[in-house]
């Protein structure tokens, strides 16, 4: 079945450490997105990518970085510059800008 | 400023008790409005897309409607398995991939 796979499901970060969240899709979608979800708030866009080797900052990109070397993959790195990284991170993809986004099952990041 | 507000924050229903969830939006032109269902610890699952005022979509016990300022998700004779958080998202007509999500309505259906 086609879908979006995020890994790991749970991740713990130590002080000063960078961590990378994986997102893979086999839906053949061009666009991919990373969101952050905090309790009581709507999803907030971190980064998005319309095509391979191109990506754009969202509303809360500071302290995060991404790459898009393959159509299927869009990993997110949470750097030590992100001072409040504890959240639920969601990866999504869509065929195009008019179409709905399809989501993975998320990665929950916590601080050790 | 583009904004999406969902109400109520939480809704408790008895099985079979129909109700509606509200999504109010203020955007500079609407390209599309999306409804999602999210279970605890999972990613949102796509339900409906609405593009223009007057449009309606149905799926099982759910029906989504759209006006120029708000959308409703009507739940008819809900069952316990309908318990979830329902998210509304709006894509404004300002170009690009920007999508604004509401904070969601948590629905609890008791047997």
PDB file of C-alpha atoms in Angstrom, chain B residues 64-111:
ATOM      1  CA  UNK B  64     -19.129  18.763   5.455  1.00  0.00           C
ATOM      2  CA  UNK B  65     -20.623  22.050   4.261  1.00  0.00           C
ATOM      3  CA  UNK B  66     -19.057  25.375   3.294  1.00  0.00           C
ATOM      4  CA  UNK B  67     -20.168  29.017   3.365  1.00  0.00           C
ATOM      5  CA  UNK B  68     -18.130  32.134   2.623  1.00  0.00           C
ATOM      6  CA  UNK B  69     -17.004  32.440   6.242  1.00  0.00           C
ATOM      7  CA  UNK B  70     -17.277  29.009   7.823  1.00  0.00           C
ATOM      8  CA  UNK B  71     -17.557  25.287   7.387  1.00  0.00           C
ATOM      9  CA  UNK B  72     -19.510  22.753   9.398  1.00  0.00           C
ATOM     10  CA  UNK B  73     -18.821  19.095   9.952  1.00  0.00           C
ATOM     11  CA  UNK B  74     -22.129  17.439  10.760  1.00  0.00           C
ATOM     12  CA  UNK B  75     -22.034  14.092  12.539  1.00  0.00           C
ATOM     13  CA  UNK B  76     -25.237  12.072  12.303  1.00  0.00           C
ATOM     14  CA  UNK B  77     -25.941   9.349  14.888  1.00  0.00           C
ATOM     15  CA  UNK B  78     -22.293   9.106  15.993  1.00  0.00           C
ATOM     16  CA  UNK B  79     -20.732   5.917  17.298  1.00  0.00           C
ATOM     17  CA  UNK B  80     -17.901   5.520  19.837  1.00  0.00           C
ATOM     18  CA  UNK B  81     -15.463   4.846  16.979  1.00  0.00           C
ATOM     19  CA  UNK B  82     -16.077   8.400  15.729  1.00  0.00           C
ATOM     20  CA  UNK B  83     -14.217   9.683  18.800  1.00  0.00           C
ATOM     21  CA  UNK B  84     -11.168  11.611  17.558  1.00  0.00           C
ATOM     22  CA  UNK B  85      -9.861  15.119  17.013  1.00  0.00           C
ATOM     23  CA  UNK B  86     -11.219  16.768  13.878  1.00  0.00           C
ATOM     24  CA  UNK B  87      -8.979  19.322  12.191  1.00  0.00           C
ATOM     25  CA  UNK B  88      -9.966  22.017   9.734  1.00  0.00           C
ATOM     26  CA  UNK B  89      -7.380  23.539   7.379  1.00  0.00           C
ATOM     27  CA  UNK B  90      -7.601  26.375   4.884  1.00  0.00           C
ATOM     28  CA  UNK B  91      -5.438  27.125   1.890  1.00  0.00           C
ATOM     29  CA  UNK B  92      -5.637  30.850   1.090  1.00  0.00           C
ATOM     30  CA  UNK B  93      -5.489  32.166  -2.424  1.00  0.00           C
ATOM     31  CA  UNK B  94      -2.213  33.979  -1.834  1.00  0.00           C
ATOM     32  CA  UNK B  95      -0.098  31.598  -3.858  1.00  0.00           C
ATOM     33  CA  UNK B  96       2.332  28.967  -2.696  1.00  0.00           C
ATOM     34  CA  UNK B  97       1.736  26.010  -0.427  1.00  0.00           C
ATOM     35  CA  UNK B  98       0.655  27.834   2.689  1.00  0.00           C
ATOM     36  CA  UNK B  99      -2.039  25.962   4.649  1.00  0.00           C
ATOM     37  CA  UNK B 100      -3.479  27.236   7.925  1.00  0.00           C
ATOM     38  CA  UNK B 101      -4.688  24.665  10.432  1.00  0.00           C
ATOM     39  CA  UNK B 102      -7.162  25.165  13.239  1.00  0.00           C
ATOM     40  CA  UNK B 103      -6.416  23.764  16.696  1.00  0.00           C
ATOM     41  CA  UNK B 104      -9.074  21.077  16.287  1.00  0.00           C
ATOM     42  CA  UNK B 105     -12.201  19.846  18.057  1.00  0.00           C
ATOM     43  CA  UNK B 106     -11.841  16.817  20.300  1.00  0.00           C
ATOM     44  CA  UNK B 107     -14.935  14.640  19.966  1.00  0.00           C
ATOM     45  CA  UNK B 108     -15.857  12.033  22.577  1.00  0.00           C
ATOM     46  CA  UNK B 109     -18.761   9.689  21.853  1.00  0.00           C
ATOM     47  CA  UNK B 110     -19.980   7.586  24.746  1.00  0.00           C
ATOM     48  CA  UNK B 111     -21.793   4.278  24.268  1.00  0.00           C
TER      49      UNK B 111
END
